[in-house]
Structure formats: C-alpha cells, structure tokens
Amino acid sequence: MLPWLTAAHEFPPLATALSEPNGLLAVGGDLAPERLLAAYRRGIFPWYSPGEPILWWSPDPRMVLFPAEFKVSRSLGRTLRRGGYEVRLDTAFARVIAACAQTPRRGQHGTWIVPEMQAAYRRLHELGLAHSVETWVDGELVGGLYGIALGRMFYGESMFSWRSDASKIAVAHLARYLERLGFGMVDCQMHTTHLASLGAREIPRDDFIARLDALVAAGPAPGPWPAADASHLWHSAA
C-alpha cells in the first residue's frame, strides 16, 4: 500500500518507492509551497493526471543535465549563431506554464499540468522560486520552459515549442545562465530521447540525492531572474 499523505505527514523514505511504476512514492497531500519545497529538496516531484489524487515520484535512475554538458547539434548551432530571436527570463511565467499545458505530447492524452498545478507553480514564481526562460520572435512568445531553483539546483518541469528549435534555444540559454551562476545540475526527472539529444543522462538515484543535498545547501537567495534580453549569454560564449 502506498502511504497517503496528510497535512501532518512527511514523505516516506525514497527506498520505499515502487520499481513499477518507477519511482511512485506516495499519494495525496497538497500543492502548498511548503509541501512542494519539502518534496523538491528530497528529490521528489508531483505528477498526476486529471481526476487522480496527487501522485509523488522519485524514479531510479534519474535523468539529469549537467549545465556544462549541454550538447549543441550542428543545426541548433546554426540557429543560435543566426539569431533573429530574443531570450527573456521571468517575463511571462504564467503564459509559459499555460502553453506547456496546452502543447500536445506524443503518447500522452491530456496534460498533467492541471489548473491546480499551474496555480501552485505561479505561487512559487511569485515567491521567486519558479522561473521561466522564454524564446521570443518579433515580439511573439514562441517557446520556452519553466522550473524551480533551490540553492544551486534547478528542477526542469516542462517546455514547449511553437516554432522550430524554440524550446532548444531556451534550454541552451538556461544551461549557459546556470553554468555562469555555478549551478551544478538540472533535474530532468525521466528519460526521453529529446533530453538525451541535448546532453542529459541518467544517474543512480543515490548519486542524484547526494549531489542534490550539496547543491540545495548553498546558493543565491530566491528572487526574480533578470528580465532583460538574455540572448547575449549564448552569443558571448559562442
């Protein structure tokens, strides 16, 4: 039986997570900021479908991206050098998470970014903990991603792309920005071929948690990221 979380209950040990489905740890609880932050600090995240109770996960192995290992394909490199886009940070968080919820995913019916999830992460954004990286073309939002920063750890949640390479442009600038700030790791949660193509790889959960514990212990205080055009982060490093 999976433990059912109440307001007074803490998360169970990660070793009790199921192997099938991989990483399912607990059920219930809420999406209050305190609960979400407690989860992320322990390497746990919520993921569930409409009509389900909140499900909490900590898969083993864990898909991660080390910022310095971000992989630039030949075609993406041409796109980054060509320009014609603008990258902004934290200027349209609500629009980014709504776009992620609306974007169809191969093999998925509906979205796990249900309205209560969107509200919870908008609250974390107001607290300076959740952030968006946005790709703009001619004043139009065409792609982006959002996630949570704790200490020097970033937890990627979702991305969307309405134009070719728009989400990859956002990930490229996120990786460069995090590397400059001394962030050590981006949590990508579970393996996908798309993430692997960008340089993400799987590591054992125990290794992930050991790195996580060190990274969340120190780092910049919560707060908004600089909203000005961040495209120079890539161009100056290219």
Short mmCIF file of C-alpha atoms in Angstrom, two decimals:
data_model
loop_
_atom_site.label_atom_id
_atom_site.label_comp_id
_atom_site.label_asym_id
_atom_site.label_seq_id
_atom_site.Cartn_x
_atom_site.Cartn_y
_atom_site.Cartn_z
CA MET A 1 0.00 0.00 0.00
CA LEU A 2 1.29 3.45 -0.89
CA PRO A 3 1.27 5.89 2.04
CA TRP A 4 -1.45 8.55 1.88
CA LEU A 5 -0.10 11.95 2.84
CA THR A 6 -1.98 14.25 5.20
CA ALA A 7 -1.11 17.73 6.39
CA ALA A 8 0.88 16.24 9.26
CA HIS A 9 2.70 13.54 7.32
CA GLU A 10 6.20 13.81 5.93
CA PHE A 11 7.31 11.96 2.83
CA PRO A 12 8.32 8.31 3.26
CA PRO A 13 11.92 7.18 2.63
CA LEU A 14 12.86 7.11 -1.05
CA ALA A 15 13.88 3.47 -0.73
CA THR A 16 10.18 2.61 -0.38
CA ALA A 17 9.33 3.96 -3.86
CA LEU A 18 7.94 1.39 -6.27
CA SER A 19 10.03 -0.02 -9.08
CA GLU A 20 6.88 -0.38 -11.22
CA PRO A 21 5.73 2.22 -11.98
CA ASN A 22 9.25 3.50 -11.50
CA GLY A 23 9.52 5.88 -8.57
CA LEU A 24 5.92 6.14 -7.36
CA LEU A 25 6.33 7.01 -3.68
CA ALA A 26 3.16 8.42 -2.12
CA VAL A 27 -0.36 9.67 -2.77
CA GLY A 28 -2.37 12.67 -1.60
CA GLY A 29 -1.33 15.74 0.32
CA ASP A 30 -1.50 19.17 -1.26
CA LEU A 31 0.42 21.56 -3.51
CA ALA A 32 1.15 24.23 -0.92
CA PRO A 33 4.56 25.90 -1.32
CA GLU A 34 5.85 24.28 1.88
CA ARG A 35 4.92 20.80 0.65
CA LEU A 36 6.39 21.35 -2.82
CA LEU A 37 9.67 22.72 -1.49
CA ALA A 38 9.96 19.85 1.00
CA ALA A 39 9.44 17.45 -1.89
CA TYR A 40 11.99 19.02 -4.23
CA ARG A 41 14.62 19.21 -1.51
CA ARG A 42 14.24 15.43 -1.12
CA GLY A 43 14.29 14.66 -4.84
CA ILE A 44 10.52 14.14 -5.09
CA PHE A 45 8.09 15.74 -7.55
CA PRO A 46 4.32 15.66 -8.19
CA TRP A 47 2.96 14.20 -11.43
CA TYR A 48 -0.61 13.09 -11.96
CA SER A 49 -3.49 13.23 -14.44
CA PRO A 50 -6.85 15.00 -14.19
CA GLY A 51 -9.21 13.15 -11.86
CA GLU A 52 -6.38 11.44 -9.96
CA PRO A 53 -5.14 12.26 -6.46
CA ILE A 54 -1.74 13.91 -6.29
CA LEU A 55 0.97 11.33 -7.00
CA TRP A 56 4.55 11.86 -5.77
CA TRP A 57 7.56 10.36 -7.58
CA SER A 58 11.29 9.77 -7.19
CA PRO A 59 12.45 7.50 -10.03
CA ASP A 60 15.65 5.48 -10.10
CA PRO A 61 17.70 6.15 -12.17
CA ARG A 62 17.23 9.92 -12.52
CA MET A 63 17.63 11.89 -15.76
CA VAL A 64 19.81 14.96 -15.24
CA LEU A 65 21.64 17.57 -17.28
CA PHE A 66 24.93 18.97 -16.05
CA PRO A 67 24.98 22.52 -17.49
CA ALA A 68 28.50 22.22 -18.90
CA GLU A 69 27.46 19.05 -20.77
CA PHE A 70 24.70 20.71 -22.78
CA LYS A 71 25.03 19.36 -26.33
CA VAL A 72 24.66 21.66 -29.33
CA SER A 73 23.80 19.89 -32.56
CA ARG A 74 25.00 21.27 -35.86
CA SER A 75 21.55 22.57 -36.75
CA LEU A 76 20.97 24.14 -33.33
CA GLY A 77 24.39 25.77 -33.52
CA ARG A 78 23.40 27.39 -36.82
CA THR A 79 20.15 28.61 -35.27
CA LEU A 80 21.94 30.10 -32.27
CA ARG A 81 24.51 31.86 -34.46
CA ARG A 82 21.90 33.14 -36.91
CA GLY A 83 19.95 34.93 -34.18
CA GLY A 84 16.64 36.52 -35.09
CA TYR A 85 15.23 35.64 -31.67
CA GLU A 86 15.21 37.15 -28.18
CA VAL A 87 15.52 35.21 -24.93
CA ARG A 88 13.94 36.67 -21.81
CA LEU A 89 13.82 35.41 -18.22
CA ASP A 90 10.79 35.59 -15.95
CA THR A 91 8.71 37.99 -18.06
CA ALA A 92 5.83 35.65 -18.98
CA PHE A 93 5.79 32.80 -16.47
CA ALA A 94 2.01 32.31 -16.48
CA ARG A 95 1.94 32.24 -20.28
CA VAL A 96 4.78 29.71 -20.42
CA ILE A 97 3.21 27.25 -18.00
CA ALA A 98 -0.17 27.61 -19.75
CA ALA A 99 1.49 26.94 -23.12
CA CYS A 100 3.25 23.87 -21.69
CA ALA A 101 -0.13 22.59 -20.50
CA GLN A 102 -1.73 23.16 -23.91
CA THR A 103 1.02 21.59 -26.03
CA PRO A 104 0.18 18.03 -27.22
CA ARG A 105 2.72 15.35 -26.26
CA ARG A 106 3.35 12.20 -28.24
CA GLY A 107 1.88 9.21 -26.40
CA GLN A 108 0.01 11.39 -23.90
CA HIS A 109 -3.68 12.19 -23.72
CA GLY A 110 -4.41 15.46 -21.95
CA THR A 111 -1.93 17.10 -19.59
CA TRP A 112 -0.53 16.60 -16.12
CA ILE A 113 -0.19 20.40 -15.76
CA VAL A 114 -3.74 20.68 -14.44
CA PRO A 115 -5.17 24.05 -13.30
CA GLU A 116 -4.25 23.47 -9.64
CA MET A 117 -0.67 22.65 -10.68
CA GLN A 118 -0.48 25.87 -12.68
CA ALA A 119 -1.77 27.86 -9.70
CA ALA A 120 0.75 26.22 -7.36
CA TYR A 121 3.72 26.99 -9.59
CA ARG A 122 2.54 30.53 -10.25
CA ARG A 123 2.64 30.96 -6.46
CA LEU A 124 6.22 29.63 -6.39
CA HIS A 125 7.05 32.13 -9.13
CA GLU A 126 5.66 34.95 -7.00
CA LEU A 127 7.96 33.74 -4.20
CA GLY A 128 10.98 33.94 -6.52
CA LEU A 129 11.46 30.17 -6.67
CA ALA A 130 9.94 29.18 -10.01
CA HIS A 131 11.33 30.67 -13.21
CA SER A 132 10.69 30.80 -16.94
CA VAL A 133 13.07 31.03 -19.88
CA GLU A 134 11.28 32.36 -22.94
CA THR A 135 12.05 32.48 -26.66
CA TRP A 136 10.52 35.45 -28.50
CA VAL A 137 10.48 36.25 -32.23
CA ASP A 138 9.23 39.61 -33.45
CA GLY A 139 7.59 40.25 -30.10
CA GLU A 140 5.77 36.90 -30.08
CA LEU A 141 6.32 34.18 -27.46
CA VAL A 142 7.18 31.06 -29.50
CA GLY A 143 8.79 28.68 -26.99
CA GLY A 144 10.14 28.29 -23.51
CA LEU A 145 10.43 26.29 -20.32
CA TYR A 146 9.84 26.61 -16.61
CA GLY A 147 11.25 25.07 -13.46
CA ILE A 148 12.32 25.66 -9.87
CA ALA A 149 15.64 26.91 -8.48
CA LEU A 150 16.75 25.92 -4.99
CA GLY A 151 20.26 26.84 -3.96
CA ARG A 152 22.41 25.88 -6.95
CA MET A 153 20.00 23.21 -8.18
CA PHE A 154 17.46 23.67 -10.98
CA TYR A 155 14.46 21.39 -11.44
CA GLY A 156 13.18 21.44 -15.00
CA GLU A 157 9.43 20.90 -15.25
CA SER A 158 8.23 21.30 -18.83
CA MET A 159 8.91 23.06 -22.12
CA PHE A 160 7.01 23.98 -25.26
CA SER A 161 7.86 25.00 -28.81
CA TRP A 162 5.61 26.68 -31.35
CA ARG A 163 8.46 27.22 -33.82
CA SER A 164 11.38 25.05 -34.86
CA ASP A 165 14.10 24.91 -32.17
CA ALA A 166 12.31 27.45 -29.93
CA SER A 167 12.45 25.24 -26.82
CA LYS A 168 16.02 24.16 -27.59
CA ILE A 169 17.05 27.83 -27.75
CA ALA A 170 15.54 28.27 -24.28
CA VAL A 171 17.36 25.21 -22.90
CA ALA A 172 20.66 26.39 -24.41
CA HIS A 173 20.36 29.75 -22.68
CA LEU A 174 19.23 28.14 -19.42
CA ALA A 175 22.30 25.91 -19.42
CA ARG A 176 24.61 28.87 -20.08
CA TYR A 177 22.91 31.01 -17.43
CA LEU A 178 23.04 28.27 -14.79
CA GLU A 179 26.67 27.47 -15.58
CA ARG A 180 27.62 31.11 -15.06
CA LEU A 181 25.79 31.15 -11.71
CA GLY A 182 27.56 27.99 -10.55
CA PHE A 183 24.51 25.71 -10.64
CA GLY A 184 25.62 22.11 -10.64
CA MET A 185 22.70 20.12 -12.05
CA VAL A 186 19.34 20.29 -13.80
CA ASP A 187 16.79 17.66 -12.83
CA CYS A 188 15.08 16.31 -15.96
CA GLN A 189 13.15 13.65 -14.00
CA MET A 190 12.73 10.83 -16.53
CA HIS A 191 14.50 9.69 -19.69
CA THR A 192 13.39 10.92 -23.10
CA THR A 193 15.29 10.74 -26.37
CA HIS A 194 14.81 14.50 -26.77
CA LEU A 195 16.53 15.24 -23.45
CA ALA A 196 19.28 12.74 -24.23
CA SER A 197 19.94 14.52 -27.52
CA LEU A 198 20.62 17.70 -25.52
CA GLY A 199 23.22 16.01 -23.32
CA ALA A 200 21.10 14.81 -20.40
CA ARG A 201 21.91 11.38 -18.94
CA GLU A 202 20.70 9.01 -16.26
CA ILE A 203 22.45 8.62 -12.91
CA PRO A 204 21.56 6.39 -9.93
CA ARG A 205 19.07 7.94 -7.51
CA ASP A 206 21.53 7.68 -4.61
CA ASP A 207 24.07 9.69 -6.64
CA PHE A 208 21.39 12.20 -7.57
CA ILE A 209 20.36 12.71 -3.93
CA ALA A 210 23.95 13.09 -2.73
CA ARG A 211 24.59 15.79 -5.34
CA LEU A 212 21.21 17.38 -4.62
CA ASP A 213 21.85 17.66 -0.89
CA ALA A 214 25.09 19.58 -1.52
CA LEU A 215 23.62 21.86 -4.18
CA VAL A 216 20.49 22.99 -2.32
CA ALA A 217 22.51 23.78 0.81
CA ALA A 218 24.02 26.98 -0.62
CA GLY A 219 23.36 29.39 -3.43
CA PRO A 220 21.63 32.62 -4.38
CA ALA A 221 18.60 33.76 -2.42
CA PRO A 222 15.17 33.35 -4.06
CA GLY A 223 14.14 36.19 -6.32
CA PRO A 224 13.26 37.03 -9.93
CA TRP A 225 15.81 36.43 -12.64
CA PRO A 226 16.87 39.45 -14.73
CA ALA A 227 14.17 40.07 -17.30
CA ALA A 228 16.26 41.86 -19.95
CA ASP A 229 17.19 40.15 -23.22
CA ALA A 230 19.48 37.26 -22.27
CA SER A 231 20.50 36.31 -25.82
CA HIS A 232 23.99 37.64 -25.13
CA LEU A 233 24.53 34.72 -22.74
CA TRP A 234 24.93 32.45 -25.71
CA HIS A 235 26.38 34.85 -28.28
CA SER A 236 29.18 35.99 -25.96
CA ALA A 237 30.12 32.36 -25.25
CA ALA A 238 29.89 31.10 -28.84
#
